[in-house]
Short mmCIF file of C-alpha atoms in Angstrom, two decimals:
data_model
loop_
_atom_site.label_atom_id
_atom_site.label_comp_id
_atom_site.label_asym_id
_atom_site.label_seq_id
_atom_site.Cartn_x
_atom_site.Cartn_y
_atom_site.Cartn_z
CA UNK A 1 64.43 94.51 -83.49
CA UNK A 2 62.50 94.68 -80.35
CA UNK A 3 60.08 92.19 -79.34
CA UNK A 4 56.40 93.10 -79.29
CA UNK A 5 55.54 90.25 -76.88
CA UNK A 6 54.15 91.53 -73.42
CA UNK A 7 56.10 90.00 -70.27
CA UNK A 8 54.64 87.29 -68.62
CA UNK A 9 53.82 88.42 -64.40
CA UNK A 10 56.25 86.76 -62.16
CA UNK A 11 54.26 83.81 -60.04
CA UNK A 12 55.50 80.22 -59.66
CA UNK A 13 54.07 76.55 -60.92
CA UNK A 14 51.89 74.72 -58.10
CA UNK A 15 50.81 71.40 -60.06
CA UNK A 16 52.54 72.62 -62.95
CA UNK A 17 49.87 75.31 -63.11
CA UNK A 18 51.71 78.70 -63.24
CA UNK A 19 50.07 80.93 -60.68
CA UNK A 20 50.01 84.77 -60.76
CA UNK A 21 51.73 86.71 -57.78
CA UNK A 22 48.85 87.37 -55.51
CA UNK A 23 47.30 84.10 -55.52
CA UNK A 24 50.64 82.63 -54.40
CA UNK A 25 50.68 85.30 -51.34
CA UNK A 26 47.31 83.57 -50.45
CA UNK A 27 47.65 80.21 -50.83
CA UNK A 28 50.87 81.27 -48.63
CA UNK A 29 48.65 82.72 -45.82
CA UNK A 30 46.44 79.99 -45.89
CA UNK A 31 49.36 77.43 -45.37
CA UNK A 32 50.49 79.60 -42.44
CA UNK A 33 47.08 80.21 -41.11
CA UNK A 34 46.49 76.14 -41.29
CA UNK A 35 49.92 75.05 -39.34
CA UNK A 36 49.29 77.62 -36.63
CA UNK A 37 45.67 76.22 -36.22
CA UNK A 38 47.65 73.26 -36.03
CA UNK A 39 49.62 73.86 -33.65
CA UNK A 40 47.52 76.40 -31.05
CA UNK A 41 45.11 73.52 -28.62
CA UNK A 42 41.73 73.59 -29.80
CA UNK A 43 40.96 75.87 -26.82
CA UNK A 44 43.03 76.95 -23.41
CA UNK A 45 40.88 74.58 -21.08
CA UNK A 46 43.18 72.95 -18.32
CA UNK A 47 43.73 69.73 -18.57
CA UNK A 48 42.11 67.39 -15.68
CA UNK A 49 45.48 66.81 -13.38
CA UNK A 50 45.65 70.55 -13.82
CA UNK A 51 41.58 71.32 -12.13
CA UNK A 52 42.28 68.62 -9.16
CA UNK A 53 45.41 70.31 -8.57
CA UNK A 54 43.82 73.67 -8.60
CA UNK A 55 40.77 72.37 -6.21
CA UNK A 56 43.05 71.26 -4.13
CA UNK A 57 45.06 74.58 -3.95
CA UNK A 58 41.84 76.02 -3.64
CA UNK A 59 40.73 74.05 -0.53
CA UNK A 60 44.14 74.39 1.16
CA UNK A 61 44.21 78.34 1.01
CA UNK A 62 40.30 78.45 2.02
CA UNK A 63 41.52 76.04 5.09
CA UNK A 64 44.32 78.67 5.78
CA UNK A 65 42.33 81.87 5.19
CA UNK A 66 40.05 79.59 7.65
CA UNK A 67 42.75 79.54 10.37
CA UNK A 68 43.24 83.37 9.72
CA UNK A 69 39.54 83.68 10.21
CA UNK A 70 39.74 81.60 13.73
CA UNK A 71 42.41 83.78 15.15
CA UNK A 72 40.96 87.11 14.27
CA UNK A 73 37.39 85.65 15.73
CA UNK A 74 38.96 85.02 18.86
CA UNK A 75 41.17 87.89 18.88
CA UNK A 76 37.75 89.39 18.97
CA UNK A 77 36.17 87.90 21.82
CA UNK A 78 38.90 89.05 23.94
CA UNK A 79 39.15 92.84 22.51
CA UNK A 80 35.30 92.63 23.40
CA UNK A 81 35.09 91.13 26.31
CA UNK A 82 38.48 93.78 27.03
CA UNK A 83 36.13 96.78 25.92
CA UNK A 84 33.23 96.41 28.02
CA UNK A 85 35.44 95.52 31.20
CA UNK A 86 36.69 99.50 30.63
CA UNK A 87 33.49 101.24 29.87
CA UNK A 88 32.09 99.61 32.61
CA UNK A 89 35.17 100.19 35.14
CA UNK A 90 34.60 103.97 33.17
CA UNK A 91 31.15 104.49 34.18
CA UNK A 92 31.81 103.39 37.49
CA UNK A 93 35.09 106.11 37.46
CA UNK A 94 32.63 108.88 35.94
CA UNK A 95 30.35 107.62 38.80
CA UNK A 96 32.48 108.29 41.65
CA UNK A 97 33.74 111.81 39.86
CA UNK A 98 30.03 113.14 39.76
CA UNK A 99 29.92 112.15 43.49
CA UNK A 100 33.02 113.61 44.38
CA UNK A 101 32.12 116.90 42.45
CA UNK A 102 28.86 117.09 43.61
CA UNK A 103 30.96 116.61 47.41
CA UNK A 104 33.19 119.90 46.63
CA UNK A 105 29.88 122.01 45.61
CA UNK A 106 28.49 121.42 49.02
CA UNK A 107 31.66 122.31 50.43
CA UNK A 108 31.99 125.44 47.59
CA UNK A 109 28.08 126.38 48.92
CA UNK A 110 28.79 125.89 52.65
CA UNK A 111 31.86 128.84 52.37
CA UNK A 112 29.14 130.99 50.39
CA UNK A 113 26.87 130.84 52.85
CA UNK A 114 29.02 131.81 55.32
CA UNK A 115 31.21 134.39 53.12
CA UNK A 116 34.17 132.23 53.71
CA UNK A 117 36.31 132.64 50.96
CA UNK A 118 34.29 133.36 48.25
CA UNK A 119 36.25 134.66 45.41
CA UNK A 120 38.51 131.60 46.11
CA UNK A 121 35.32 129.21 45.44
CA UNK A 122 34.53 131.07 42.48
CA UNK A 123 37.91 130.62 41.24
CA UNK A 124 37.97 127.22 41.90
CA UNK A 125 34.64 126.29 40.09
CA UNK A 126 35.65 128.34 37.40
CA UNK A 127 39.35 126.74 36.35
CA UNK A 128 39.48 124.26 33.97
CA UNK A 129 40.92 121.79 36.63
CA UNK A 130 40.98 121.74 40.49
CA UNK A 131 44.70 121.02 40.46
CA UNK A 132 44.94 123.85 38.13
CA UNK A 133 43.59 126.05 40.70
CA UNK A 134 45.34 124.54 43.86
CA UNK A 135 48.29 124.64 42.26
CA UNK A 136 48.52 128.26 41.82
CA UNK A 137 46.61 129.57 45.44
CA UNK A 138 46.46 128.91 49.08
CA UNK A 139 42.71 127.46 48.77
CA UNK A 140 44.13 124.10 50.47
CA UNK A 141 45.63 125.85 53.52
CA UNK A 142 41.80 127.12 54.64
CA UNK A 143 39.84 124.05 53.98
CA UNK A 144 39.27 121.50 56.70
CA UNK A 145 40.76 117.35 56.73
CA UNK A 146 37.43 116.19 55.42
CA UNK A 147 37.69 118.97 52.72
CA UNK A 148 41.02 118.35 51.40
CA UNK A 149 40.76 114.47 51.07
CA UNK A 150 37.58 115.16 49.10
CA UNK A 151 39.58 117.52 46.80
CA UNK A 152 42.08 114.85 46.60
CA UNK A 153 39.64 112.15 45.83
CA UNK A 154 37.82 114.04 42.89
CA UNK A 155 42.14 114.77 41.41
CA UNK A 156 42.67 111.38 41.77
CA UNK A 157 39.53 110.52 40.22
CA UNK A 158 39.80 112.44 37.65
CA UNK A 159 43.36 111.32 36.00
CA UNK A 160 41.91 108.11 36.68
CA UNK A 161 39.12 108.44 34.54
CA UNK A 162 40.51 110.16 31.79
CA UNK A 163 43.16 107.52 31.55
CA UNK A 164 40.67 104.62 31.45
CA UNK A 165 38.58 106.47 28.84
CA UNK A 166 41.80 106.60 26.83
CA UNK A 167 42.48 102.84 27.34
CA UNK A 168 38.97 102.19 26.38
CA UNK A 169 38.87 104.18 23.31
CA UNK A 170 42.26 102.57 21.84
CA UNK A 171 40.56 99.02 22.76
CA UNK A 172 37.64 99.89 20.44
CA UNK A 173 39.87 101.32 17.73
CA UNK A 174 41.75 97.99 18.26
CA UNK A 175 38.48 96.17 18.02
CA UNK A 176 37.26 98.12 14.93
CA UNK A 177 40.85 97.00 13.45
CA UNK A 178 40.47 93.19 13.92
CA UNK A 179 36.85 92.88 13.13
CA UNK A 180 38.09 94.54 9.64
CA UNK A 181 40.62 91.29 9.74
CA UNK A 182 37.90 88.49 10.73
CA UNK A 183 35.80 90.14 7.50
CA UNK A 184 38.47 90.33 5.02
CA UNK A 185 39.31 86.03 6.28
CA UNK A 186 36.09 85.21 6.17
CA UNK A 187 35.55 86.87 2.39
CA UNK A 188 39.19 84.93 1.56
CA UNK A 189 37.18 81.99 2.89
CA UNK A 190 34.05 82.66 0.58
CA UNK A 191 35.92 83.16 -2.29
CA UNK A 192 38.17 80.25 -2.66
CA UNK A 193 35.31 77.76 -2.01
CA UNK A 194 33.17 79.87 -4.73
CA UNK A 195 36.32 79.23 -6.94
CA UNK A 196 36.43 75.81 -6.05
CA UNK A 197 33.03 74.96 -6.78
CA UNK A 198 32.98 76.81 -10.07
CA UNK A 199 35.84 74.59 -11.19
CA UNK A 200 34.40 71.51 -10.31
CA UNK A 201 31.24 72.30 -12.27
CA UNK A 202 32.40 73.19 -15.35
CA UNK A 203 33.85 69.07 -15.04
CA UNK A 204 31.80 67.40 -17.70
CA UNK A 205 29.88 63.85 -16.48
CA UNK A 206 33.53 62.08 -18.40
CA UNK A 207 35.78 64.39 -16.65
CA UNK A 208 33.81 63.93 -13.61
CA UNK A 209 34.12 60.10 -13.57
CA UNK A 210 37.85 60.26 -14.61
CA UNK A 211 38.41 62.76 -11.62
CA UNK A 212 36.84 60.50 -9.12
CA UNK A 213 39.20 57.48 -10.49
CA UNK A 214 42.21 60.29 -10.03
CA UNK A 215 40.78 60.60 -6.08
CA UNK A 216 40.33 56.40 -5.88
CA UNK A 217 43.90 55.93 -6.96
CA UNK A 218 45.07 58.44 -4.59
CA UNK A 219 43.10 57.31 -1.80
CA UNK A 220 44.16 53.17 -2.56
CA UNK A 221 48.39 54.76 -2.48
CA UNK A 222 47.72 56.44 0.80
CA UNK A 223 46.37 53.46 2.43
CA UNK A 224 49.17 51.02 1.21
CA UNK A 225 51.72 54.09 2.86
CA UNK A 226 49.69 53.78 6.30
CA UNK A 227 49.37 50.25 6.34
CA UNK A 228 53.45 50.21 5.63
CA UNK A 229 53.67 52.56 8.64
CA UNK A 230 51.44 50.31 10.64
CA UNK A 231 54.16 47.32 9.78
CA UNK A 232 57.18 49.43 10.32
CA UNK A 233 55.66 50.88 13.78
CA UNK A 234 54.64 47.25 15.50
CA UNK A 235 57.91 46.07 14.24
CA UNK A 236 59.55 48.88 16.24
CA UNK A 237 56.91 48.40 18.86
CA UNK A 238 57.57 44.17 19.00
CA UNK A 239 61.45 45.43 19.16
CA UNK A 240 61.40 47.86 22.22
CA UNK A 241 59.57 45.85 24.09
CA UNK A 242 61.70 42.28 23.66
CA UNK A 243 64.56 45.20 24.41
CA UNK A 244 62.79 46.31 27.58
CA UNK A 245 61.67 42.88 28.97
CA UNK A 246 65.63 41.66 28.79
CA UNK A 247 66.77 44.61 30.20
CA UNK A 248 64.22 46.08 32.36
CA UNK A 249 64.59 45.57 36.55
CA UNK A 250 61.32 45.24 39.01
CA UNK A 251 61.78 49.24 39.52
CA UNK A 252 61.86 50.44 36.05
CA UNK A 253 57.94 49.41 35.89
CA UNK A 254 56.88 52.59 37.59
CA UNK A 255 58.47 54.88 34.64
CA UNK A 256 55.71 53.15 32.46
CA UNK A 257 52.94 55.45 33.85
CA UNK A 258 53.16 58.76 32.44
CA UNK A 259 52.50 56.44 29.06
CA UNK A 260 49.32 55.42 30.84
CA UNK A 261 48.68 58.40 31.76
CA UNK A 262 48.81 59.78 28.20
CA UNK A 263 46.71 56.83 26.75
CA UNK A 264 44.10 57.09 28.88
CA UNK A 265 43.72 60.95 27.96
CA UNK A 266 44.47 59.68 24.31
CA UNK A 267 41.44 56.79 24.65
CA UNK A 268 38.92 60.00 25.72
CA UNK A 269 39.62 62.27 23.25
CA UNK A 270 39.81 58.99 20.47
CA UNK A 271 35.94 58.58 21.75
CA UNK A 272 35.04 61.80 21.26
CA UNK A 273 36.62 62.39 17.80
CA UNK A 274 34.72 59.05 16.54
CA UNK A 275 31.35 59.99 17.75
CA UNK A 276 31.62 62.89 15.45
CA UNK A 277 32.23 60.98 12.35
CA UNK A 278 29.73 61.89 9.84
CA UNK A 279 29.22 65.27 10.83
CA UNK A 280 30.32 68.10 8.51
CA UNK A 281 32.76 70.00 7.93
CA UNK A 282 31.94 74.15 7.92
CA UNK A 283 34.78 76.55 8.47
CA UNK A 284 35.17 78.28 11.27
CA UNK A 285 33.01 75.39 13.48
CA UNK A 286 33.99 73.70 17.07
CA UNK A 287 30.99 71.55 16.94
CA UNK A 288 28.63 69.78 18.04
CA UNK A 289 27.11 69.68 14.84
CA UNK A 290 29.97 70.51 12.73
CA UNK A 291 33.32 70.86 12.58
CA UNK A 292 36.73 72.58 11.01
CA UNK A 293 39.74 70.63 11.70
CA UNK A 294 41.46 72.52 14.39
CA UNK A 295 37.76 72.43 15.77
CA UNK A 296 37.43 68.73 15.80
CA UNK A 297 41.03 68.54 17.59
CA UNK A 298 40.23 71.42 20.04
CA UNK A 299 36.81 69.69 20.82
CA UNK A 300 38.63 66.08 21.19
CA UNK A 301 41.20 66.38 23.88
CA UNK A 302 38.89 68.98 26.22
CA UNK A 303 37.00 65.93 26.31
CA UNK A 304 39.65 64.33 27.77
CA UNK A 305 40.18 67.40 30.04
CA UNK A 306 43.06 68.95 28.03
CA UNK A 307 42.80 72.42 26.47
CA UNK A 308 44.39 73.30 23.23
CA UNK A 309 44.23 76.43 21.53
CA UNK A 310 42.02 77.27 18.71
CA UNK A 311 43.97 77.20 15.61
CA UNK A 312 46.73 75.02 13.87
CA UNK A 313 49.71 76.86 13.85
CA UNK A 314 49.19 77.13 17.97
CA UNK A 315 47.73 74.01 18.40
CA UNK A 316 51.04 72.52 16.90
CA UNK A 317 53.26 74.29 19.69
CA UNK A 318 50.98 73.18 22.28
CA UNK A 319 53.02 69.55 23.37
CA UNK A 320 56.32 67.79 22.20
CA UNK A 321 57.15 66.91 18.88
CA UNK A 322 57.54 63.39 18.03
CA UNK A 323 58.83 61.72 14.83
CA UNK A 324 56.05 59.93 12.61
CA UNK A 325 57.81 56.42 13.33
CA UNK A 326 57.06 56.66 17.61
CA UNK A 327 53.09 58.27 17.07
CA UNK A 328 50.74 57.33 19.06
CA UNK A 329 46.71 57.43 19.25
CA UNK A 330 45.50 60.81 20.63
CA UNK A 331 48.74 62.54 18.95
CA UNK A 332 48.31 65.46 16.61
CA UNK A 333 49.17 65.22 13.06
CA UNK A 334 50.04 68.63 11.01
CA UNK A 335 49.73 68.88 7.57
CA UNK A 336 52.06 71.40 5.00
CA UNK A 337 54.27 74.19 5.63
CA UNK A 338 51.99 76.76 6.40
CA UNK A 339 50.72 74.46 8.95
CA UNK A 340 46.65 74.57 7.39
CA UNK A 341 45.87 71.33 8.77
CA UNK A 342 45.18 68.54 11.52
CA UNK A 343 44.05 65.53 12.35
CA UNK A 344 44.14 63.22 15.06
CA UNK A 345 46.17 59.74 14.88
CA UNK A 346 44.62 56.50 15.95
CA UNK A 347 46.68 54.52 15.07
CA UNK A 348 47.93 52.43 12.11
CA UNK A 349 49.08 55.62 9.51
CA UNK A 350 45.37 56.35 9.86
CA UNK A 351 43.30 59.71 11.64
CA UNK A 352 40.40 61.12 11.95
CA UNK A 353 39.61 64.85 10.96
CA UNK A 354 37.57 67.00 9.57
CA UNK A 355 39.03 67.35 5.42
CA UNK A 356 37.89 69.99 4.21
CA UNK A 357 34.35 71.92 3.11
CA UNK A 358 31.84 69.71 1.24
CA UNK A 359 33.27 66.68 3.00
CA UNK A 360 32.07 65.03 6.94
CA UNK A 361 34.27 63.88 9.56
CA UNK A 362 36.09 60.53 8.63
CA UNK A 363 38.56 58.05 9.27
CA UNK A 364 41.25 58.44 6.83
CA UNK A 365 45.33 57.48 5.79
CA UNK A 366 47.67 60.55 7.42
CA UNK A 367 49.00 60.27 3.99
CA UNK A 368 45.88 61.34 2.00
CA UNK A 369 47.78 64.14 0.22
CA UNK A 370 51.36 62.87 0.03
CA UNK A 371 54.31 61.93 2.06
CA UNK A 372 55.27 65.19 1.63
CA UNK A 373 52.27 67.10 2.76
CA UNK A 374 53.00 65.99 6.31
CA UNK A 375 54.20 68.43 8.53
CA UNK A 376 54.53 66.93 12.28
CA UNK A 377 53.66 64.90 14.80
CA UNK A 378 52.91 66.99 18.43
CA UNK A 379 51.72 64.80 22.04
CA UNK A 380 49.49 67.12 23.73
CA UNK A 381 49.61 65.84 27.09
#
């Protein structure tokens, strides 16, 4: 006999409670939902280490986009300076054309006049070029010395002429080209610091604090690395010279003075760079009130009569690469692979230079950012 008892709905026992079907699904969802809550960070912000790395990315491509910006500035100058050198020496050509034109229309009137060869003047005035013209008649056969080297000025001057203006207008398309460079650097520039800044402001005052205790540590490991250079470099120092006084003969003195040479240069360009401590840093600057860091090196040593070019990554091919161990005051010290930045050594695993935007000209360790940040060590004279 068949039951008359209706069937129970599947479900399960939570509590020993038996549950119907669909409130298991959702107490299943809300499980899930709660472990990935769980799980996921209570939002994506980046973590502190994370923003001072970034910053400092940011600073070291606006530094580089900085160099860009100094090349294509004085890329610039030149193209200028280039540009108006032909549209004057142009105007001068166009000039001396007129004059020699003007020349052949006396001489063109003078045969009217006297019905010498008139349809052969008219012909002449009329084709597109006086070679054109000489080329196909006997025109030059009838006129005098005086008239033929005028003819033969006004040709010449001519080719001339168009050739320059040809020179000249590839110079300004040249010009047009690089001054699109020097904007697109200079908005490179403007954006990572904007970047930079926006960063550092979203820092609450905790994160803040904690990111200037980050920088104090950093700065307190670079000085212990410069004053272990400074130990390891008098060592060396105190060593080649008990070397050179047990070896050395009364004629070996006089190979001393390119070394003098060099540190007097060093002393005057060491002078200059420390009179400028204080002053800012702006992108782009060679002083006197402000400075980038190829700047500040540039400005240094032509103080002590020595002229280095404008940016880094020529400024470090500009004298002889040393090895950090045998630097010297007044040598130049590149920083990372793409070559972004410079200071000047005095000395002691410390420099002066110009850091980067928001910061002044200072005295600082050479390893500031790392062992491994440094680049090179270049003499410059």
């Amino acid at each position: 006999m068949a039951s008359h008892r209706k069937s129970r709905p599947a479900g399960t026992r939570v509590a020993g409670i038996r549950t119907p079907a669909l409130a298991t699904a959702a107490l299943t969802s809300v499980a899930l939902l709660s472990q990935s809550a769980n799980a996921a960070p209570a939002d994506d912000k980046p973590s502190l280490e994370e923003v001072e790395k970034k910053v400092d990315d940011l600073y070291r491509q606006a530094e580089s986009a900085t160099d860009n910006y100094n090349a294509a500035k004085e890329k610039t100058a030149r193209q200028r300076k280039q540009v108006d050198t032909l549209l004057d020496d142009v105007a001068r050509r166009t000039q001396k054309l007129n004059e020699a034109r003007e020349e052949l229309g006396a001489f063109a009137a003078a045969q009217y006049r006297t019905g010498a060869a008139a349809p052969d003047t008219a012909t002449f005035l009329l084709a597109d070029t006086p070679q054109d013209y000489f080329d196909q008649t006997q025109l030059m056969g009838r006129l005098t010395s005086r008239q033929k080297g005028a003819v033969d000025d006004y040709v010449t001057e001519q080719s001339d002429t168009m050739k320059k203006r040809q020179e000249a207008s590839q110079s300004l398309q040249a010009l047009t080209e690089t001054q699109s460079d020097l904007r697109t650097a200079k908005a490179t520039v403007q954006k990572k610091l904007a970047d930079a800044r926006e960063l550092l402001s979203e820092l609450t005052a905790q994160e803040k604090a904690r990111f200037a205790a980050i920088e104090q540590r950093r700065q307190q490991e670079a000085a212990r690395k410069a004053a272990e250079l400074a130990q390891q470099q008098a060592a060396a120092q105190k060593a080649a010279q008990e070397t050179a006084q047990e070896t050395a003969a009364p004629q070996d003195t006089a190979s001393t003075a390119p070394d003098s040479s060099y540190a007097t240069k060093a002393a005057k360009a060491l002078a200059f760079a420390r009179a400028q401590i204080g002053k800012p840093y702006v992108w782009g600057a060679t002083g006197p009130d402000s400075y980038d860091c190829s700047g500040l090196t540039q400005a240094a040593w032509k103080a002590a009569g020595v002229d280095l070019p404008r940016v880094t990554y020529d400024q470090v091919n500009a004298g002889t690469t040393v090895s950090l161990a045998d630097a010297q005051p007044g040598d130049l010290v590149f920083f990372y692979d793409d070559i972004s930045h410079v200071g000047l050594y005095i000395g002691n695993g410390m420099m002066i230079h110009a850091p980067k935007p928001g910061a002044y000209v200072r005295e600082e360790s050479i390893y500031y950012d790392g062992e491994s940040a440094i680049h090179s060590v270049v003499r410059p004279a």
